[in-house]
PDB file of C-alpha atoms in Angstrom:
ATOM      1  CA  UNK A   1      14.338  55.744 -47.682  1.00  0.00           C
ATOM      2  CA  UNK A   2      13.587  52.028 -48.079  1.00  0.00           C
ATOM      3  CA  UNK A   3      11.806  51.728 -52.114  1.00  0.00           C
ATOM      4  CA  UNK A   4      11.633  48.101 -51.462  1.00  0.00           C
ATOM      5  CA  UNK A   5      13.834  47.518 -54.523  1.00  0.00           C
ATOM      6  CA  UNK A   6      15.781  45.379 -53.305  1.00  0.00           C
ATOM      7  CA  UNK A   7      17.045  41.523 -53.566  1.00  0.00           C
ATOM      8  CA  UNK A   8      15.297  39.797 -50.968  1.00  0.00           C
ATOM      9  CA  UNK A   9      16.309  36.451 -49.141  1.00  0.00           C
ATOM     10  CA  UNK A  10      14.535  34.041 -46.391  1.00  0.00           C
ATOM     11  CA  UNK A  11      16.657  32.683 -44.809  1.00  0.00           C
ATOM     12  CA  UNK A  12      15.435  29.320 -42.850  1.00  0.00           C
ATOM     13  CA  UNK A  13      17.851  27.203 -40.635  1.00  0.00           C
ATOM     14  CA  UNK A  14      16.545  23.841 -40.867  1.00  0.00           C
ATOM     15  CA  UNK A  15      17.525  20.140 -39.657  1.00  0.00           C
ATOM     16  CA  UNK A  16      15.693  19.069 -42.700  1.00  0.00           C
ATOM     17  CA  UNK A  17      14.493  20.401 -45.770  1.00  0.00           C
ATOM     18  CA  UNK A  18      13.382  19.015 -49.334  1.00  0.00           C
ATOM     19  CA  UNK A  19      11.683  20.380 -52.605  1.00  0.00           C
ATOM     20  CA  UNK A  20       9.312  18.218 -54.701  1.00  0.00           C
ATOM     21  CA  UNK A  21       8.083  18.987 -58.072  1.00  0.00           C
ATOM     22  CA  UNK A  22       5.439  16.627 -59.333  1.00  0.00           C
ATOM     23  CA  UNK A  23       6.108  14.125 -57.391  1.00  0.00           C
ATOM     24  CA  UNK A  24       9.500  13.919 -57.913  1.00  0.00           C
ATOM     25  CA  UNK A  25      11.930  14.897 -54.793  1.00  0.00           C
ATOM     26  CA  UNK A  26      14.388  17.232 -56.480  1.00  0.00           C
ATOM     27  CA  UNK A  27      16.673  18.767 -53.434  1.00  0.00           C
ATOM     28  CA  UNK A  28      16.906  16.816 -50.011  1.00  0.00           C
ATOM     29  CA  UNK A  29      18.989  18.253 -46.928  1.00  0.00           C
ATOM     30  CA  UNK A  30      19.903  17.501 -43.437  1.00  0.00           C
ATOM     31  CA  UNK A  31      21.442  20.236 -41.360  1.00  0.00           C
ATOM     32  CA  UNK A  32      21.788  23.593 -43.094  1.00  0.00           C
ATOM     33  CA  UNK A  33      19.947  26.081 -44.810  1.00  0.00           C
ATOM     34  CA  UNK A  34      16.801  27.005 -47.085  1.00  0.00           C
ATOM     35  CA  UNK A  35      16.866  29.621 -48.546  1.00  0.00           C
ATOM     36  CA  UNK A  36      13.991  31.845 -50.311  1.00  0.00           C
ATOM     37  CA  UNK A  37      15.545  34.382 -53.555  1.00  0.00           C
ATOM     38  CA  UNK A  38      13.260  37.118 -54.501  1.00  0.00           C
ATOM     39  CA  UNK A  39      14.701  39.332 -57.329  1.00  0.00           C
ATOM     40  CA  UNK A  40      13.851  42.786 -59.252  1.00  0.00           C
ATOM     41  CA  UNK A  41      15.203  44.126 -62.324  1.00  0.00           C
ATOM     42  CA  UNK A  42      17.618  46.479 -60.516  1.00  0.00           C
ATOM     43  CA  UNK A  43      19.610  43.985 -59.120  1.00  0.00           C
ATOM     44  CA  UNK A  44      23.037  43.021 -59.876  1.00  0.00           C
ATOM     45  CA  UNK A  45      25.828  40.565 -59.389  1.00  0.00           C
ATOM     46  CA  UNK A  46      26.794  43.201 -56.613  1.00  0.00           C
ATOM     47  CA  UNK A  47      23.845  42.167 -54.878  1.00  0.00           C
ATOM     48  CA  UNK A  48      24.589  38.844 -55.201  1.00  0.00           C
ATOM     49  CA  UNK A  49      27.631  38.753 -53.736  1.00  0.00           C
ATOM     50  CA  UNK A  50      26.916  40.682 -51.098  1.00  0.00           C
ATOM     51  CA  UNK A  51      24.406  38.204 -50.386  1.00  0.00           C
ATOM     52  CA  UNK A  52      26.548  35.041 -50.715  1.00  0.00           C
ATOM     53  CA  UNK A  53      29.212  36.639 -48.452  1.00  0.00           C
ATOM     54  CA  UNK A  54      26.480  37.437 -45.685  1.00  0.00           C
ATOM     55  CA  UNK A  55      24.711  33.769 -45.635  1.00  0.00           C
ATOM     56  CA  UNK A  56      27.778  31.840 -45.698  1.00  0.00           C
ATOM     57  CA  UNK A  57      29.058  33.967 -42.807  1.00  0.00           C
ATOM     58  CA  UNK A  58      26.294  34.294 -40.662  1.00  0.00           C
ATOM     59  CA  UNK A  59      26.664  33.241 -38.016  1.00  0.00           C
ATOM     60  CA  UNK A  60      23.036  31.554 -36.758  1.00  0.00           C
ATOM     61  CA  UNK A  61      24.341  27.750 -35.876  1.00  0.00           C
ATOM     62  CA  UNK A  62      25.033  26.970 -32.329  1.00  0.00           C
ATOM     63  CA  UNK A  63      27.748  26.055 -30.610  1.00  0.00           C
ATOM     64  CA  UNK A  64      29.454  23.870 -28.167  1.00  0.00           C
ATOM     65  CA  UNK A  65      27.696  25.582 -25.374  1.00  0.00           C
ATOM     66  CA  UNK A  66      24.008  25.971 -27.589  1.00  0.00           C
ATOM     67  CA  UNK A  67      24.855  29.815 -28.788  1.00  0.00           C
ATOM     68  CA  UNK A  68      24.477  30.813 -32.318  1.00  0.00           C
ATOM     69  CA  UNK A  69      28.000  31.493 -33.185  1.00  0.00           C
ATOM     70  CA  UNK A  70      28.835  29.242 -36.273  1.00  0.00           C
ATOM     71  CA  UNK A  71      28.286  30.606 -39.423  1.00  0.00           C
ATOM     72  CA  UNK A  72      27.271  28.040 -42.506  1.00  0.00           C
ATOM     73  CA  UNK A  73      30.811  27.182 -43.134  1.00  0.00           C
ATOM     74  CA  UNK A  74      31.980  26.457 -39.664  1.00  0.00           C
ATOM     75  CA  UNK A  75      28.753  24.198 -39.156  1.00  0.00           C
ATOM     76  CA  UNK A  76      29.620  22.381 -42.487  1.00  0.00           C
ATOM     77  CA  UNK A  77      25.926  22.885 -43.188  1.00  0.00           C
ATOM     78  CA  UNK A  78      23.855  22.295 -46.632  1.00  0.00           C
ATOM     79  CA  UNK A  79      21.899  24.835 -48.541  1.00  0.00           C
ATOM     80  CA  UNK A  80      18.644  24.376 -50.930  1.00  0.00           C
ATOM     81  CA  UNK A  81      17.919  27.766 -52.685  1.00  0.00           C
ATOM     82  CA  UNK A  82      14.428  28.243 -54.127  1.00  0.00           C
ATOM     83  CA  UNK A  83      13.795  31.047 -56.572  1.00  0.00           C
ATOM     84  CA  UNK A  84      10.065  33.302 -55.134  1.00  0.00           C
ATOM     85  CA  UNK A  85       8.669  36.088 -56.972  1.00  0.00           C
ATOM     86  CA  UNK A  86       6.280  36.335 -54.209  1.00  0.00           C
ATOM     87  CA  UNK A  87       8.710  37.673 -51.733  1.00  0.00           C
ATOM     88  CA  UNK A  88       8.019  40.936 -53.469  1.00  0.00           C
ATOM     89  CA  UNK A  89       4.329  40.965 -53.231  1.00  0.00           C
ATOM     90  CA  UNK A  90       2.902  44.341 -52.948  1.00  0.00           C
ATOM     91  CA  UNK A  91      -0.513  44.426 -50.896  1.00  0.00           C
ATOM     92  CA  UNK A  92      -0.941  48.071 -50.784  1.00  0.00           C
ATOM     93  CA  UNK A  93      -4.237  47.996 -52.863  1.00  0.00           C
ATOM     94  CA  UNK A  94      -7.016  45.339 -52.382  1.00  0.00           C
ATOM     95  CA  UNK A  95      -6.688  41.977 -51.266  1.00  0.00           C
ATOM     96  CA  UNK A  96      -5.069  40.404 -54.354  1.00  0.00           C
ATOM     97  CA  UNK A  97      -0.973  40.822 -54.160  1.00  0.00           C
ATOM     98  CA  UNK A  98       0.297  42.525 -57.152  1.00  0.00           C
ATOM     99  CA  UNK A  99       4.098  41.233 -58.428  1.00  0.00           C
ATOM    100  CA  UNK A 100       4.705  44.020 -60.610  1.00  0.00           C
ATOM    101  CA  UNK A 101       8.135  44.625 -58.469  1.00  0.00           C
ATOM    102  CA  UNK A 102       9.436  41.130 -59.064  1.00  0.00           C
ATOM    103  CA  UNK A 103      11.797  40.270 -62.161  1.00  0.00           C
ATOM    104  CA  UNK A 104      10.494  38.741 -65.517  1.00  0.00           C
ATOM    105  CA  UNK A 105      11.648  35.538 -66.072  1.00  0.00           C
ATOM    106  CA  UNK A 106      14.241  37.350 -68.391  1.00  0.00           C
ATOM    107  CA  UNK A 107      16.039  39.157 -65.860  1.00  0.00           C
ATOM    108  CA  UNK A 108      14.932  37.361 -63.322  1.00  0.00           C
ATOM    109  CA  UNK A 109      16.813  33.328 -64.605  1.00  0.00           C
ATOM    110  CA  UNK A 110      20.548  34.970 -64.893  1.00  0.00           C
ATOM    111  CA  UNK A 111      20.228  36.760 -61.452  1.00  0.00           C
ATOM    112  CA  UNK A 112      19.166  33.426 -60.382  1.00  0.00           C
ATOM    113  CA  UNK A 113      21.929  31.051 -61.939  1.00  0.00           C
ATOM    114  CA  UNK A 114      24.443  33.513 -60.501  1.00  0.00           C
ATOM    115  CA  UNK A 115      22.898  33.325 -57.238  1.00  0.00           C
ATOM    116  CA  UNK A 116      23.360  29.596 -57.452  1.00  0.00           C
ATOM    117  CA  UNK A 117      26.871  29.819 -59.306  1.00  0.00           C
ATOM    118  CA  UNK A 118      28.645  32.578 -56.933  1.00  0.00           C
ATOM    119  CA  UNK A 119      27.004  30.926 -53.477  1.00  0.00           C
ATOM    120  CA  UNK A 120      29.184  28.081 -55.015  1.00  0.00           C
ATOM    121  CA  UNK A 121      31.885  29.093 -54.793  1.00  0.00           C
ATOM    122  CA  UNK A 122      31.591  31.222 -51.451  1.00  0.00           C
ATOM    123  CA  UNK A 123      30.901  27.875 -49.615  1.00  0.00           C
ATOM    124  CA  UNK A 124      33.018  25.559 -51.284  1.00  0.00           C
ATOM    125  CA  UNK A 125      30.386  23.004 -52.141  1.00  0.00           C
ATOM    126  CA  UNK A 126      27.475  22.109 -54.619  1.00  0.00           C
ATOM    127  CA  UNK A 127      24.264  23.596 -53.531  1.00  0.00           C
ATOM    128  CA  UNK A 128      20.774  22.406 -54.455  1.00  0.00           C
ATOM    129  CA  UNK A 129      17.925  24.131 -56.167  1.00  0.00           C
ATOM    130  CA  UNK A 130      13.922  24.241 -56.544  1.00  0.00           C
ATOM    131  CA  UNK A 131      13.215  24.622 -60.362  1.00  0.00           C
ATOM    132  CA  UNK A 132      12.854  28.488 -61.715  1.00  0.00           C
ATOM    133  CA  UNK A 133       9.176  28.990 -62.203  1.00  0.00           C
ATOM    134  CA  UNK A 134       7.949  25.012 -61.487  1.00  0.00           C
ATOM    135  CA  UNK A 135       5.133  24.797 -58.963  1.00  0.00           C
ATOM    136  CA  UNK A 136       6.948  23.272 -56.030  1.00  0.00           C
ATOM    137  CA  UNK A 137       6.418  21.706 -52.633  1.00  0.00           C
ATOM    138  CA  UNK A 138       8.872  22.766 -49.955  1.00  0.00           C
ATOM    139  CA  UNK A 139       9.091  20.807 -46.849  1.00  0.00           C
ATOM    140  CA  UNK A 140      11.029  21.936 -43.839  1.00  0.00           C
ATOM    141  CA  UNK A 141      11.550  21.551 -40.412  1.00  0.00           C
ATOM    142  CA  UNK A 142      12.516  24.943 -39.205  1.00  0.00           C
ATOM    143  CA  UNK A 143      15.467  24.364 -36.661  1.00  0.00           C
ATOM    144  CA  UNK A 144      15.185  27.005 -33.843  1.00  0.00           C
ATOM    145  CA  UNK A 145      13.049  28.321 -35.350  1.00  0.00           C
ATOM    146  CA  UNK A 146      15.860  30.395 -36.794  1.00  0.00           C
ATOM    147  CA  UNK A 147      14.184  32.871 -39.621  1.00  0.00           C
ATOM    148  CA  UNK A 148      16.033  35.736 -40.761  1.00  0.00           C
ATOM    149  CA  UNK A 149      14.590  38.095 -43.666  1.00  0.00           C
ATOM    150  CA  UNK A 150      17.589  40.088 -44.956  1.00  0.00           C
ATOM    151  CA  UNK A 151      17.447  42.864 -48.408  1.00  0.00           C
ATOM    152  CA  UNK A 152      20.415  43.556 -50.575  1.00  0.00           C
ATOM    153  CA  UNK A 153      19.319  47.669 -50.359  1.00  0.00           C
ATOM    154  CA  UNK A 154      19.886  47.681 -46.273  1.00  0.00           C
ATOM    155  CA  UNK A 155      23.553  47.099 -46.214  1.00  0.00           C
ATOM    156  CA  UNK A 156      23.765  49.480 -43.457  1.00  0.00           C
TER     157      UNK A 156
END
């Protein structure tokens, strides 16, 4: 049964992508990837690199010929990752989302510097980041438009 406990990632293939934060352009990319991170307090560093493994394999970046079949790695793409409580939004009840499911800043800031850390060093390069918790401006120009949604719980 799905509890929607989970780690959740969006997973965007772009051909350009940039975060701002008053102003100030903080992550800029060409080809590659943004990605959204939504975590709970059950999560673990399990999760994580579960995760890591499965976006720097997939393989959603065309070809020679124009089929996806490069993964992040073989396309030599870049990533931006972006921290979102809001990708657990529960809208069961009313019309006002309720985040009770995502992490507290507590929890939530180590999953997310691991995240950062441990996709690291699965793709063999320096990622770049939003800000934890800033109010940010994400600009992207969705290449495809390739969207994949993908939860740490549904391995299987």
């Amino acid at each position: 049964m799905f509890l929607g406990n989970d780690m959740k990632i969006v997973i965007q293939r772009v051909s350009k992508a940039s975060v701002t934060i008053k102003s100030n352009k903080v992550a800029e990319i060409d080809n590659g990837l943004l990605i959204l991170l939504g975590v709970v307090n059950e999560d673990s560093q399990e999760d994580i690199n579960w995760l890591c493994n499965k976006i720097t394999n997939l393989r959603i970046f065309p070809d020679e010929d124009g089929v996806m079949n490069k993964s992040l790695k073989d396309a030599e793409g870049d990533v931006i990752l972006v921290s979102q409580f809001t990708l657990h939004a529960s809208t069961k009840k009313g019309n006002r989302p309720s985040y009770i499911k995502a992490a507290k800043p507590d929890v939530a800031i180590p999953l997310y510097e691991s995240f950062i850390e441990t996709l690291q060093k699965t793709l063999g390069k320096k990622i770049q980041t939003g800000e934890f918790g800033a109010d940010m401006k994400v600009h992207l120009v969705n290449d495809g438009p390739v969207t994949i949604i993908i939860d740490s719980k549904n391995k299987e």
